[in-house]
């Protein structure tokens, strides 16, 4: 499995980080969602995992 585009500013997106001060509850929720999706993507790899 290949997970591409994993870098600071892409996971989580920059617009999520901008909400840190304006809407901290939504910021926490969206960061957790991004982490959860990345976790699911990486744990579904069967034989190999490449992260770019």
GROMACS .gro file of C-alpha atoms in nm:
model
   52
    1UNK     CA    1   0.000   0.000   0.000
    2UNK     CA    2   0.120   0.351  -0.076
    3UNK     CA    3   0.009   0.647   0.133
    4UNK     CA    4   0.120   0.959  -0.053
    5UNK     CA    5   0.118   1.323   0.052
    6UNK     CA    6   0.185   1.270   0.421
    7UNK     CA    7   0.369   1.580   0.537
    8UNK     CA    8   0.327   1.869   0.774
    9UNK     CA    9   0.052   2.093   0.639
   10UNK     CA   10  -0.115   1.813   0.447
   11UNK     CA   11  -0.197   1.585   0.739
   12UNK     CA   12  -0.382   1.765   0.895
   13UNK     CA   13  -0.457   2.031   0.638
   14UNK     CA   14  -0.337   2.387   0.695
   15UNK     CA   15  -0.692   2.518   0.734
   16UNK     CA   16  -0.744   2.283   1.030
   17UNK     CA   17  -0.439   2.431   1.204
   18UNK     CA   18  -0.574   2.784   1.150
   19UNK     CA   19  -0.876   2.695   1.365
   20UNK     CA   20  -0.657   2.632   1.669
   21UNK     CA   21  -0.729   2.976   1.815
   22UNK     CA   22  -1.065   3.058   1.657
   23UNK     CA   23  -1.247   2.729   1.720
   24UNK     CA   24  -1.043   2.498   1.948
   25UNK     CA   25  -1.316   2.236   1.984
   26UNK     CA   26  -1.354   2.195   1.608
   27UNK     CA   27  -0.974   2.199   1.572
   28UNK     CA   28  -0.934   1.908   1.815
   29UNK     CA   29  -1.210   1.712   1.644
   30UNK     CA   30  -1.066   1.760   1.295
   31UNK     CA   31  -0.710   1.676   1.405
   32UNK     CA   32  -0.839   1.357   1.566
   33UNK     CA   33  -1.030   1.270   1.249
   34UNK     CA   34  -0.718   1.321   1.035
   35UNK     CA   35  -0.514   1.101   1.270
   36UNK     CA   36  -0.782   0.833   1.268
   37UNK     CA   37  -0.798   0.825   0.889
   38UNK     CA   38  -0.420   0.800   0.863
   39UNK     CA   39  -0.418   0.522   1.121
   40UNK     CA   40  -0.682   0.326   0.932
   41UNK     CA   41  -0.498   0.371   0.602
   42UNK     CA   42  -0.168   0.251   0.746
   43UNK     CA   43  -0.306  -0.044   0.939
   44UNK     CA   44  -0.487  -0.184   0.636
   45UNK     CA   45  -0.160  -0.254   0.454
   46UNK     CA   46  -0.127  -0.627   0.407
   47UNK     CA   47   0.225  -0.693   0.271
   48UNK     CA   48   0.406  -0.360   0.268
   49UNK     CA   49   0.353   0.006   0.342
   50UNK     CA   50   0.524   0.302   0.177
   51UNK     CA   51   0.459   0.650   0.311
   52UNK     CA   52   0.560   0.949   0.103
   0.00000   0.00000   0.00000
